[in-house]
Coordinates of C-alpha atoms in Angstrom, one line a residue:
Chain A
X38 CA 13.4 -27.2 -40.8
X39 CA 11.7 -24.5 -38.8
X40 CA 14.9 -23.2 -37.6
X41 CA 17.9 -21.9 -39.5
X42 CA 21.3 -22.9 -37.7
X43 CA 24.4 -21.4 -38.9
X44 CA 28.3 -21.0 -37.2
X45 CA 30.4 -18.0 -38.0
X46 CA 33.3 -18.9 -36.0
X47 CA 32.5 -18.8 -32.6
X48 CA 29.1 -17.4 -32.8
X49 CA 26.7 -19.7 -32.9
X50 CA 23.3 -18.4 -35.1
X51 CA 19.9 -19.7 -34.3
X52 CA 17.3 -17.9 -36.8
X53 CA 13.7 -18.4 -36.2
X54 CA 12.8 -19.5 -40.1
X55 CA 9.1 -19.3 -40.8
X56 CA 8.9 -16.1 -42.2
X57 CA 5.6 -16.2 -43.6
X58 CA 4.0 -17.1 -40.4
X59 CA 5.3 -14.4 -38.4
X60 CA 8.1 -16.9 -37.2
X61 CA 5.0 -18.4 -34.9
X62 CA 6.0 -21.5 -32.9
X63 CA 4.0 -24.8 -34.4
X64 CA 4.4 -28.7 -33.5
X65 CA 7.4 -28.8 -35.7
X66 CA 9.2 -25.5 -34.4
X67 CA 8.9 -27.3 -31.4
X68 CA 11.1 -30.2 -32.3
X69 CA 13.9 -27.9 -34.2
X70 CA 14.0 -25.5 -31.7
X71 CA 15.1 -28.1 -28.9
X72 CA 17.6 -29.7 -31.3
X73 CA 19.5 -26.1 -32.0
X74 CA 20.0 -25.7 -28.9
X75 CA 21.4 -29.4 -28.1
X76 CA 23.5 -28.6 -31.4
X77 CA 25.1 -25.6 -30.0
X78 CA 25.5 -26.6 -26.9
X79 CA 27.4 -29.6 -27.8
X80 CA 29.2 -28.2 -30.4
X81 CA 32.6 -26.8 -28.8
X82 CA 33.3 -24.3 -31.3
X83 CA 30.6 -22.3 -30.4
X84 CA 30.9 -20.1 -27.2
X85 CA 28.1 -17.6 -27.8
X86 CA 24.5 -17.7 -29.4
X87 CA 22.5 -15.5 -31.1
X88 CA 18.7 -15.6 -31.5
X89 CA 17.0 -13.9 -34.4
X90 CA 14.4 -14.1 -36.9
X91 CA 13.7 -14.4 -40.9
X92 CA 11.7 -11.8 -42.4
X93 CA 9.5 -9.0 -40.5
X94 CA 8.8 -10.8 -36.9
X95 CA 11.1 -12.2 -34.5
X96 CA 8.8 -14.7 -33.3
X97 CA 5.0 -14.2 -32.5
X98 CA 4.5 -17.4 -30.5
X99 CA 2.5 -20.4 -30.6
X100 CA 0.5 -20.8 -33.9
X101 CA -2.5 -19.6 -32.8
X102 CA -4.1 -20.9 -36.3
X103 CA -2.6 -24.0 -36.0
X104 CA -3.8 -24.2 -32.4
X105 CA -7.4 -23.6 -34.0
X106 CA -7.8 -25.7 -37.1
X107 CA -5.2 -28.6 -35.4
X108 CA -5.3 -28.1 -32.2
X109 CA -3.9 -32.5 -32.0
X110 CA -0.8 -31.4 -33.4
X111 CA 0.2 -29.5 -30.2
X112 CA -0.7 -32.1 -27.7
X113 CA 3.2 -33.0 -27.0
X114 CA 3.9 -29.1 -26.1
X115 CA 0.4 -28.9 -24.3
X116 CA 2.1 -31.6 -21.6
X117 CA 5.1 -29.4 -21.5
X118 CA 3.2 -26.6 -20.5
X119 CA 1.1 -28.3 -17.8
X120 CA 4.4 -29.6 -16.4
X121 CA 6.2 -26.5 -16.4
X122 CA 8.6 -28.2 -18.6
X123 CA 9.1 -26.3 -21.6
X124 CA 11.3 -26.6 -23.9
X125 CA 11.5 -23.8 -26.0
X126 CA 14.5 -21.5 -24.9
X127 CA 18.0 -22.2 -23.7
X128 CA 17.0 -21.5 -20.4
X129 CA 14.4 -24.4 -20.7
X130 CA 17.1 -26.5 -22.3
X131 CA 19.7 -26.0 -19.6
X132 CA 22.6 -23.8 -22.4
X133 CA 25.2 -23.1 -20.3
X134 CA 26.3 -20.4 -22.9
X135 CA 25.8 -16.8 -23.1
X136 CA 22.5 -15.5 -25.5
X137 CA 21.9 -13.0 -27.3
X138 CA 18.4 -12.0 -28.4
X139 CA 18.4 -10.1 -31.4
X140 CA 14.6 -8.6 -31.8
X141 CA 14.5 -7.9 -35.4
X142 CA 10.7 -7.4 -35.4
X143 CA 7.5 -8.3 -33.4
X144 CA 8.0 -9.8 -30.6
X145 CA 4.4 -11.3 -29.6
X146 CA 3.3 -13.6 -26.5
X147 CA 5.2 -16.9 -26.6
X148 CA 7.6 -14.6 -28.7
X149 CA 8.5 -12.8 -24.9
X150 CA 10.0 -16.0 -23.4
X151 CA 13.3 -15.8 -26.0
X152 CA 13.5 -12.1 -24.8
X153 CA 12.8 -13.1 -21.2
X154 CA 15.3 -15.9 -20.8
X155 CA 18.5 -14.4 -23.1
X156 CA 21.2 -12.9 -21.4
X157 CA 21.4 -9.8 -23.5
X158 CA 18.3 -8.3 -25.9
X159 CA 19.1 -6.1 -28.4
X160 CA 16.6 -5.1 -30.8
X161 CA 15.9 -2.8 -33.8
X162 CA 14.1 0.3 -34.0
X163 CA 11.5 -1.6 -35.8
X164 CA 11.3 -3.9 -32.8
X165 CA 7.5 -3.8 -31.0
X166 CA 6.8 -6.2 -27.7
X167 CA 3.3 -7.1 -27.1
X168 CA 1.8 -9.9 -25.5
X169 CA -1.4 -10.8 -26.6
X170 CA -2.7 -13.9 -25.0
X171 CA -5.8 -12.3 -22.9
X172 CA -7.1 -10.9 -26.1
X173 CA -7.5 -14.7 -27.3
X174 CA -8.8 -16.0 -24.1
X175 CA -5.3 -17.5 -22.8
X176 CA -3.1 -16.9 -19.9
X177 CA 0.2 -15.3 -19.7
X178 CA 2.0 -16.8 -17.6
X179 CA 5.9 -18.3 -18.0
X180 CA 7.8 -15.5 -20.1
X181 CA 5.9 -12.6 -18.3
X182 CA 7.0 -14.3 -15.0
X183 CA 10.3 -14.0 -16.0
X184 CA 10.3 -10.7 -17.3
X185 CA 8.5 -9.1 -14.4
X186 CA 11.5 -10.7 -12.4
X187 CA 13.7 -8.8 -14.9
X188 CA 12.1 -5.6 -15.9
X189 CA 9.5 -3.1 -14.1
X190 CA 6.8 -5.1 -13.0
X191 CA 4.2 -2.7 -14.0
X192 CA 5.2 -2.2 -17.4
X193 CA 5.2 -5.9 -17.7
X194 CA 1.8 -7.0 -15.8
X195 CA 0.3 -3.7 -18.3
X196 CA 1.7 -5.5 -21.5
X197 CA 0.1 -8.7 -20.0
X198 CA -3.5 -7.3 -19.3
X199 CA -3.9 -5.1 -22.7
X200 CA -3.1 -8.1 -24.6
X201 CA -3.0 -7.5 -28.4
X202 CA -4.2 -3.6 -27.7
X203 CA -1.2 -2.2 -26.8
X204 CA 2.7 -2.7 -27.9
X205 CA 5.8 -1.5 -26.4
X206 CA 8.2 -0.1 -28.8
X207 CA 11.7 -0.5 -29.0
X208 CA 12.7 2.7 -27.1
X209 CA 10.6 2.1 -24.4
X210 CA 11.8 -0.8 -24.3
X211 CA 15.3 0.7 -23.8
X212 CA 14.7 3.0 -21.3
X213 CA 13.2 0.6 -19.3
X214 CA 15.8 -2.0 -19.7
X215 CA 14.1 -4.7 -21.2
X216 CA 16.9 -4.4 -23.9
X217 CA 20.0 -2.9 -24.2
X218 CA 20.4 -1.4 -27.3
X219 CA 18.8 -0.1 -30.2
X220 CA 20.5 -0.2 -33.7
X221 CA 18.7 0.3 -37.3
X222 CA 17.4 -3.0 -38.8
X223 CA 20.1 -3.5 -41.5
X224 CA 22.9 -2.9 -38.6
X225 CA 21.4 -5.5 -36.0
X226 CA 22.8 -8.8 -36.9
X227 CA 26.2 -7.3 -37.4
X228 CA 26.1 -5.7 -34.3
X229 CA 24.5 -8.9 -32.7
X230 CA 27.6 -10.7 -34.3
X231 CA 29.8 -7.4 -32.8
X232 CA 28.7 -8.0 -29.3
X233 CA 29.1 -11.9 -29.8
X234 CA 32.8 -11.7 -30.5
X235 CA 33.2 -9.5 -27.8
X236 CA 31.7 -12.0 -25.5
X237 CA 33.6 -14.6 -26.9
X238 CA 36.5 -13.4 -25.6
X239 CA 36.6 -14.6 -22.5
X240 CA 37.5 -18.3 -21.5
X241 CA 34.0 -20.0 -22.0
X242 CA 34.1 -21.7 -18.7
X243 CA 34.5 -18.7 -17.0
X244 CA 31.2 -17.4 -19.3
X245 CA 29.2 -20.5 -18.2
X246 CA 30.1 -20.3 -14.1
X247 CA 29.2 -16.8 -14.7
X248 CA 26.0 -17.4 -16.1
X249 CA 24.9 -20.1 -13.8
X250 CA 25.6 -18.0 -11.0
X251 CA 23.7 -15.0 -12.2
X252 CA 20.5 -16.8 -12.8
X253 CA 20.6 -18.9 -9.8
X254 CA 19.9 -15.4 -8.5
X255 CA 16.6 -15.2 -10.2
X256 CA 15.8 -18.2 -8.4
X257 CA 15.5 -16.7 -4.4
X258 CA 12.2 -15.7 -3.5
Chain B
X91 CA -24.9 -1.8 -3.6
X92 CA -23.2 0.2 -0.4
X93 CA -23.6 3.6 -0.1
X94 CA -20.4 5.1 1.4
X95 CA -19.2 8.5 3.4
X96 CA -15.4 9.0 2.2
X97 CA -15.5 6.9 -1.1
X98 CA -17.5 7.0 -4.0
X99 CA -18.2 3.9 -6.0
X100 CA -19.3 4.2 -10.1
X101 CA -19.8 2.0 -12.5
X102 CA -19.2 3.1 -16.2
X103 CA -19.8 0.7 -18.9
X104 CA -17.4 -1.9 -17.4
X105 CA -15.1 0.0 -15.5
X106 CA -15.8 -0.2 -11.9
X107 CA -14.9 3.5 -10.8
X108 CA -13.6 3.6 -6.7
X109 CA -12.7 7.4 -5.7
X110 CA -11.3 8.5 -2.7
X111 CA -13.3 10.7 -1.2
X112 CA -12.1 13.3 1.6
X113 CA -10.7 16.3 -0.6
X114 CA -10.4 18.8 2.5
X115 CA -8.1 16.4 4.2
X116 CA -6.5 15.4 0.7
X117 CA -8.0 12.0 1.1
X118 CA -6.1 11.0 3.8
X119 CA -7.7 7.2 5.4
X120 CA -9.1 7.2 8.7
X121 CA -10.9 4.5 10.1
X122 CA -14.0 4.8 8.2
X123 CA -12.3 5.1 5.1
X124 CA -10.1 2.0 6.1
X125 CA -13.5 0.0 6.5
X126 CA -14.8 1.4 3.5
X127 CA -11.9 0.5 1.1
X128 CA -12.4 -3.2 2.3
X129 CA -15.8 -3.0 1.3
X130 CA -15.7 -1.2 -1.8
X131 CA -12.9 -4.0 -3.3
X132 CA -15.4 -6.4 -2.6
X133 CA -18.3 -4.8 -4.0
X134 CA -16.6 -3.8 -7.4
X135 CA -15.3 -7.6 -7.1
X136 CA -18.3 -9.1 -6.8
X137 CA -19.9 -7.5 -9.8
X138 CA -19.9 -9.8 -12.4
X139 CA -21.2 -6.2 -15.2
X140 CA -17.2 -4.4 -13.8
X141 CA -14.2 -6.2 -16.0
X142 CA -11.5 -3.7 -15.0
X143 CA -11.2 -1.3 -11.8
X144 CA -9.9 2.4 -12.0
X145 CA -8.8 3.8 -8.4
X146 CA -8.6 7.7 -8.4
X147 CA -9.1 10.4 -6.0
X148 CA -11.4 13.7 -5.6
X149 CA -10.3 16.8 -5.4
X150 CA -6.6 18.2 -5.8
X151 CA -4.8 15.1 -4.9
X152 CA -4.7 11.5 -5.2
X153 CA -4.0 10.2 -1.5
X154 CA -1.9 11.4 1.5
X155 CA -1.6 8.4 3.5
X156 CA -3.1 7.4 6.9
X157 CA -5.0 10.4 8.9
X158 CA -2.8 10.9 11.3
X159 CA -4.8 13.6 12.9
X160 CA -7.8 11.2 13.6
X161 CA -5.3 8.2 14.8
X162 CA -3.7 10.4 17.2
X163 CA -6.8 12.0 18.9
X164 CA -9.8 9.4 18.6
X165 CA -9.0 7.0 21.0
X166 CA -9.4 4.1 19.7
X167 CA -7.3 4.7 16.5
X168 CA -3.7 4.5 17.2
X169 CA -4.4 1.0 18.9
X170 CA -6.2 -0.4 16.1
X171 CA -3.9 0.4 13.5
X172 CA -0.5 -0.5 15.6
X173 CA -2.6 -3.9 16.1
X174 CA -3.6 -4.6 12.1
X175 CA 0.0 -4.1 11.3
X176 CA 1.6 -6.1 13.7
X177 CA -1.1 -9.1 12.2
X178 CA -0.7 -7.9 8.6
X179 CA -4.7 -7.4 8.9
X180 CA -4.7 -5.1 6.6
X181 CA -8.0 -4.9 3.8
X182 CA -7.4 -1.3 2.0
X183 CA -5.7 -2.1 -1.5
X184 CA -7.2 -4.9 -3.9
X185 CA -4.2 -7.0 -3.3
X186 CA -5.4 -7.5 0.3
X187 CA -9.0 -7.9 -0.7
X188 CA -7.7 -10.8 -3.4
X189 CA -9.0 -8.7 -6.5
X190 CA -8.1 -10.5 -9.8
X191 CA -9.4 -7.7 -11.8
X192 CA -7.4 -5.5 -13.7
X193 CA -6.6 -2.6 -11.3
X194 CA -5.5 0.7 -12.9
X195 CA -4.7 3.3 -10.0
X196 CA -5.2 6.6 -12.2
X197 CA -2.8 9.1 -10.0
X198 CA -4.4 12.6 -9.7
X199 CA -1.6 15.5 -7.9
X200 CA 0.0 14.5 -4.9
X201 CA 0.7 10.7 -3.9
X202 CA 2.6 10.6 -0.7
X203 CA 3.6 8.2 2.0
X204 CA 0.5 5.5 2.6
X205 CA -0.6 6.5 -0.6
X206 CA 1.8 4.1 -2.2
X207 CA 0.1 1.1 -1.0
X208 CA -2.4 1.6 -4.4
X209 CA 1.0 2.2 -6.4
X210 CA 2.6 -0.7 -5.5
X211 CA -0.3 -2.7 -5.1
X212 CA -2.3 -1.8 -8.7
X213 CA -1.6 -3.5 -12.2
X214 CA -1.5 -0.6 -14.6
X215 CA -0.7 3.4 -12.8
X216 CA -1.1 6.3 -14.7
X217 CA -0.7 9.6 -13.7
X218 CA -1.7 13.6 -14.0
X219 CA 1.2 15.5 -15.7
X220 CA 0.9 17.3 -12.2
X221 CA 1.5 14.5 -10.1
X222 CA 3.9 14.1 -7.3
X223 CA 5.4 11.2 -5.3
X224 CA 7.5 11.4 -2.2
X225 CA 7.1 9.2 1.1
X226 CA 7.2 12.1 4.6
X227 CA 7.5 9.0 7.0
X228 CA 11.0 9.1 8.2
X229 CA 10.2 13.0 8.3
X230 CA 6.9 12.3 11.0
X231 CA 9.1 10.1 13.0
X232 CA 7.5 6.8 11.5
X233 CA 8.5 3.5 9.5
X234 CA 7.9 3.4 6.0
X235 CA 7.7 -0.3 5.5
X236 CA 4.8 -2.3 3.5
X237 CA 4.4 -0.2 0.5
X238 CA 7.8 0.0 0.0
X239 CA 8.4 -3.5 0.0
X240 CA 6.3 -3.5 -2.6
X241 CA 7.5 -0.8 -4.2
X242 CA 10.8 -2.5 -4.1
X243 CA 9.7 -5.3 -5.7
X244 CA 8.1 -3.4 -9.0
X245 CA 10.8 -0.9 -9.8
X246 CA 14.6 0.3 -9.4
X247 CA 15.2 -0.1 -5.9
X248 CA 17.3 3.0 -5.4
X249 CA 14.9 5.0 -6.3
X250 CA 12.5 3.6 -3.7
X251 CA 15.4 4.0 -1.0
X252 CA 15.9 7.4 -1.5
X253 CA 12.2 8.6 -1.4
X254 CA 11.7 6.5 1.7
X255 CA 15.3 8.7 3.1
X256 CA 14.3 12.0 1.7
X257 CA 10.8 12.1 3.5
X258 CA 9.3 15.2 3.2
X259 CA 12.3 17.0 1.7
X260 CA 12.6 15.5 -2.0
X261 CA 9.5 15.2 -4.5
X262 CA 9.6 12.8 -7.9
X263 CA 7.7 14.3 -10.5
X264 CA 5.7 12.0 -13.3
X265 CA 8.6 12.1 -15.8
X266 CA 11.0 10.5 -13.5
X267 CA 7.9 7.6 -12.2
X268 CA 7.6 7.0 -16.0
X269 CA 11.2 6.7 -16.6
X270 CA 11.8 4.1 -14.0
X271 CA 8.8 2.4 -14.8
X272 CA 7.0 3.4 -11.7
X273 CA 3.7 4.6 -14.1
X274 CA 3.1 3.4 -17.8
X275 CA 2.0 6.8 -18.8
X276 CA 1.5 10.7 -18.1
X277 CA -1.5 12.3 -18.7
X278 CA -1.5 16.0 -20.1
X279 CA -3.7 18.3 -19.3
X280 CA -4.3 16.7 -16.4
X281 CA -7.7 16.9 -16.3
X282 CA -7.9 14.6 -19.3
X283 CA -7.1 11.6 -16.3
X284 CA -10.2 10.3 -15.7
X285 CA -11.4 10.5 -19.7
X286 CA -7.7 8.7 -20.3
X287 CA -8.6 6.1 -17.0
X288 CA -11.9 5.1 -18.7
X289 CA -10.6 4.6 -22.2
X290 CA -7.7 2.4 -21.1
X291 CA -10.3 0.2 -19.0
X292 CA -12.7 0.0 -21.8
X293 CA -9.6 -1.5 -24.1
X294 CA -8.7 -3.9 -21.7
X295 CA -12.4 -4.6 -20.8
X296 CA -12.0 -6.3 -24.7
X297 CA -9.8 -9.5 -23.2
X298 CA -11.1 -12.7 -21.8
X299 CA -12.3 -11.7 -18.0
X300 CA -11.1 -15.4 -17.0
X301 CA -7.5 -15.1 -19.2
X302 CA -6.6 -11.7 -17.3
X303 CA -7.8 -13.2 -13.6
X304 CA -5.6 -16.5 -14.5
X305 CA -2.9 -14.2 -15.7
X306 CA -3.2 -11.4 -12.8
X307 CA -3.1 -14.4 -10.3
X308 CA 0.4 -16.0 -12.1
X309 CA 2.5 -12.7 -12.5
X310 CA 1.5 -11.4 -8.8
X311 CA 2.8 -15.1 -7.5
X312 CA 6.8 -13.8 -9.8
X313 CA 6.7 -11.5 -7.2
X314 CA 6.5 -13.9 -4.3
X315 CA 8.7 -16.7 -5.5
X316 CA 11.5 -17.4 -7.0
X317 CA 11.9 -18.2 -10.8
X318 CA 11.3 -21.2 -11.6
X319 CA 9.2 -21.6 -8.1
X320 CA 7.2 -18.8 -9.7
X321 CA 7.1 -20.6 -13.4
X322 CA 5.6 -23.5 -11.6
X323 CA 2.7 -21.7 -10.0
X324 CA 2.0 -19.7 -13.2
X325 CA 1.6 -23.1 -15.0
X326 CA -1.3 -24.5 -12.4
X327 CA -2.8 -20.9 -13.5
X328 CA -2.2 -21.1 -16.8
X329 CA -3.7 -25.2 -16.9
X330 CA -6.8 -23.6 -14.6
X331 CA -8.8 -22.2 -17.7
X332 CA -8.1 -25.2 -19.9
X333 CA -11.2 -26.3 -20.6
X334 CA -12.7 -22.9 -20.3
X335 CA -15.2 -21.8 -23.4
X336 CA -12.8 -18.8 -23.8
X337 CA -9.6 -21.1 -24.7
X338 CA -11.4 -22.0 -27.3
X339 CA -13.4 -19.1 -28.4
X340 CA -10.6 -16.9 -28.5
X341 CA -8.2 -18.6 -31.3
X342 CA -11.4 -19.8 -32.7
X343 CA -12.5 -15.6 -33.3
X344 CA -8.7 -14.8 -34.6
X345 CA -8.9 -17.5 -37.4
X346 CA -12.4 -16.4 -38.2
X347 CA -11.4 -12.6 -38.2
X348 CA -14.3 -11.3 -35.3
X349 CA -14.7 -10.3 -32.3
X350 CA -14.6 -12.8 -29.5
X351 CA -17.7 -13.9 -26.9
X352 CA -16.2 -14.1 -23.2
X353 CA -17.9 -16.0 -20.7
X354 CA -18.6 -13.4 -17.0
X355 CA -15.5 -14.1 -15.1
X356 CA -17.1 -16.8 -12.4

């Protein structure tokens, strides 16, 4: 597994587990991460999710060395992509359940689209967002769309165009309202969790009507 | 290559250099200019050596807007430009002129009214420590309307609304721009803009030409559509360079630890 899944009673934990690859997405991190999300969002128990990674990096997108040396093993997400159907995030995967993004780390490229489509980011200081597709000939397209509908759109099309040159750090970040919170790295998944219980609070239906409605105003042109 | 009267065009390594050029009017567009800007897009454009644009101005200030002095006394210039608006036939910014090159719009003192059409309209804006933004319009008795939109669509809106209120009476200084994400940077001394212009260009003059067009082409159309209208249209741009040496070259240079080879953007 590619992807740690854990409960803590009505938080729902989905950890991005390949710590020695920078949490990079490959063929298999593909499969997992569509099943966690079908998990959770079956699983009645759970009425918030939070997003975060093993070791240094949140998650530094496709696996551009897998990409190179295997590039057959990505055929099946290569489809998604030209279809627009991706299935990576729980936006892709329809979660009708709050998300929290918890950054603990480089957030690179594909990395953006799980910052792009939570609900709520919150990072730690050690947190860095860079997007460095341009720098190895590929386009940006998907989860800089989204953030530019989300976030200062120059801050977003700069990120896109200096590729791997340039990285925006967490309290940049902040102040531009990419994220909404800074904590120190040891605090962030109990204050991830914090923010969780907090949520879950609320009737969960009332949560997903909520949420629906919110992004459905992303939607108008 | 065009010689012009109220721009200057450079080339420097490959950043395309386009400066507006009327200092004693602080670069305020009259028609010449207008037809100029059109031309110099497509020049810089066109030239396969310039990877990324800078857009500054000579002299104290950045840009003041339309010459209202001229339109008001030539004759022919009121009519003209009452008739390209009401067609949206407009060719001064590199959004009208279809640029998919980087644009950096390197802000240099005073940016006011009509010179927000290169804010709104530019990728990447930095800007002199001693730079100043406000939008005299409403003050001169006249709409503020296009680069606003734009504006609007880039950056907190309330901040956009009360410049285009405040006219001539209320100025933002740099520190506020940056903080709203307006600009990506400030520039201090402010003479160091054009030495901090040409080293930004030069860094992002390192990517795939092709990847940033692609890109620049996808991100513009989140602006236009809605999300997942917009995801759909990034995705044709993303699928347009498959194939293209540079989606290969560029993973292929990562694994391999040196620098890439781009194809000229076609």
């Amino acid at each position: 597994m590619t992807i740690e899944v854990r409960r803590d009673g009505k938080v729902g934990w989905l950890i991005f587990d390949r710590p020695d690859a920078g949490n990079a997405i490959d063929a298999q991190m593909f499969v997992d991460l569509e099943a966690a999300w079908a998990e959770f969002e079956a699983d009645d128990s759970v009425s918030v999710i939070v997003n975060t990674g093993n070791g240094r990096a949140f998650q530094s997108g496709l696996d551009v060395v897998q990409l190179a040396r295997h590039p057959e093993a990505l055929k099946a997400s290569s489809r998604q992509t030209k279809r627009a159907e991706l299935r990576l995030t729980a936006w892709h995967c329809g979660v009708t359940k709050p998300v929290i993004a918890a950054v603990n780390g480089t957030c690179a490229g594909g990395g953006l689209h799980f910052v792009a489509d939570a609900d709520i980011v919150i990072a730690s200081t050690a947190a860095t967002f860079l997007d460095p597709h341009v720098s190895v000939g590929q386009v940006s397209a998907f989860e800089t769309i989204a953030l530019a509908k989300k976030s200062p759109a120059e801050t977003i099309f700069r990120m896109a165009v200096a590729g791997s040159r340039e990285r925006v750090d967490a309290e940049r970040a902040r102040q531009l309202g990419l994220v909404s919170e800074i904590v120190a790295p040891e605090a962030l998944r109990g204050r991830a969790h914090e923010l969780a219980e907090t949520i879950a609070r609320h009737p969960l239906a009332h949560l997903r009507q909520l949420k629906a409605q919110l992004w459905a105003a992303l939607e108008i042109a | 290559m065009s010689t012009y009267e109220h721009l200057v065009v450079e080339r420097h390594g490959p950043v395309g250099w386009l400066i507006n050029d009327r200092p004693d009017v602080r670069n305020a567009m009259n028609n010449a200019m207008r037809d100029e800007f059109a031309d110099a897009w497509n020049e810089l454009n066109g030239d396969p050596a310039v990877r990324v644009i800078v857009h500054t101005g000579n002299g104290r200030d950045f840009q003041t807007g339309v010459d209202v002095g001229e339109l008001a006394t030539d004759g022919v210039g009121m009519e003209r430009y009452r008739q390209s608006m009401e067609d949206f036939d407009v060719h001064f910014t590199s959004w009208h002129q279809d640029v998919w090159k980087p644009v950096i719009t390197a802000v240099n003192g005073i940016c006011c009214g009509g010179g927000f059409h290169w804010v709104a309209d530019a990728d990447i804006v930095i800007a002199a420590s001693d730079a100043q933004f406000f939008d005299p319009h409403t003050s001169v008795g006249q709409v503020v309307a296009i680069e606003a939109i734009g504006l609007m669509k880039k950056m907190p809106v309330e901040a956009v609304m009360r410049m285009a209120f405040m006219g001539k009476y209320e100025r933002m200084g740099p520190e506020r721009a940056y903080e709203l994400g307006m600009i990506s940077e400030i520039v201090d001394p402010p003479d160091r803009l054009r030495e901090r212009a040409q080293e930004l260009g030069e860094t992002i003059a390192k990517n795939s030409p092709s990847a940033m067009a692609a890109t620049k082409r996808a991100l513009w159309g989140a602006l236009e559509a809605g999300l997942t209208g917009a995801c759909k249209q990034g995705a044709q741009h993303l699928v347009s360079m498959w194939g293209h040496p540079d989606q290969t070259e560029g993973p292929a240079a990562f694994a391999a630890k040196r620098d890439p080879q781009w194809e000229p953007l076609q």
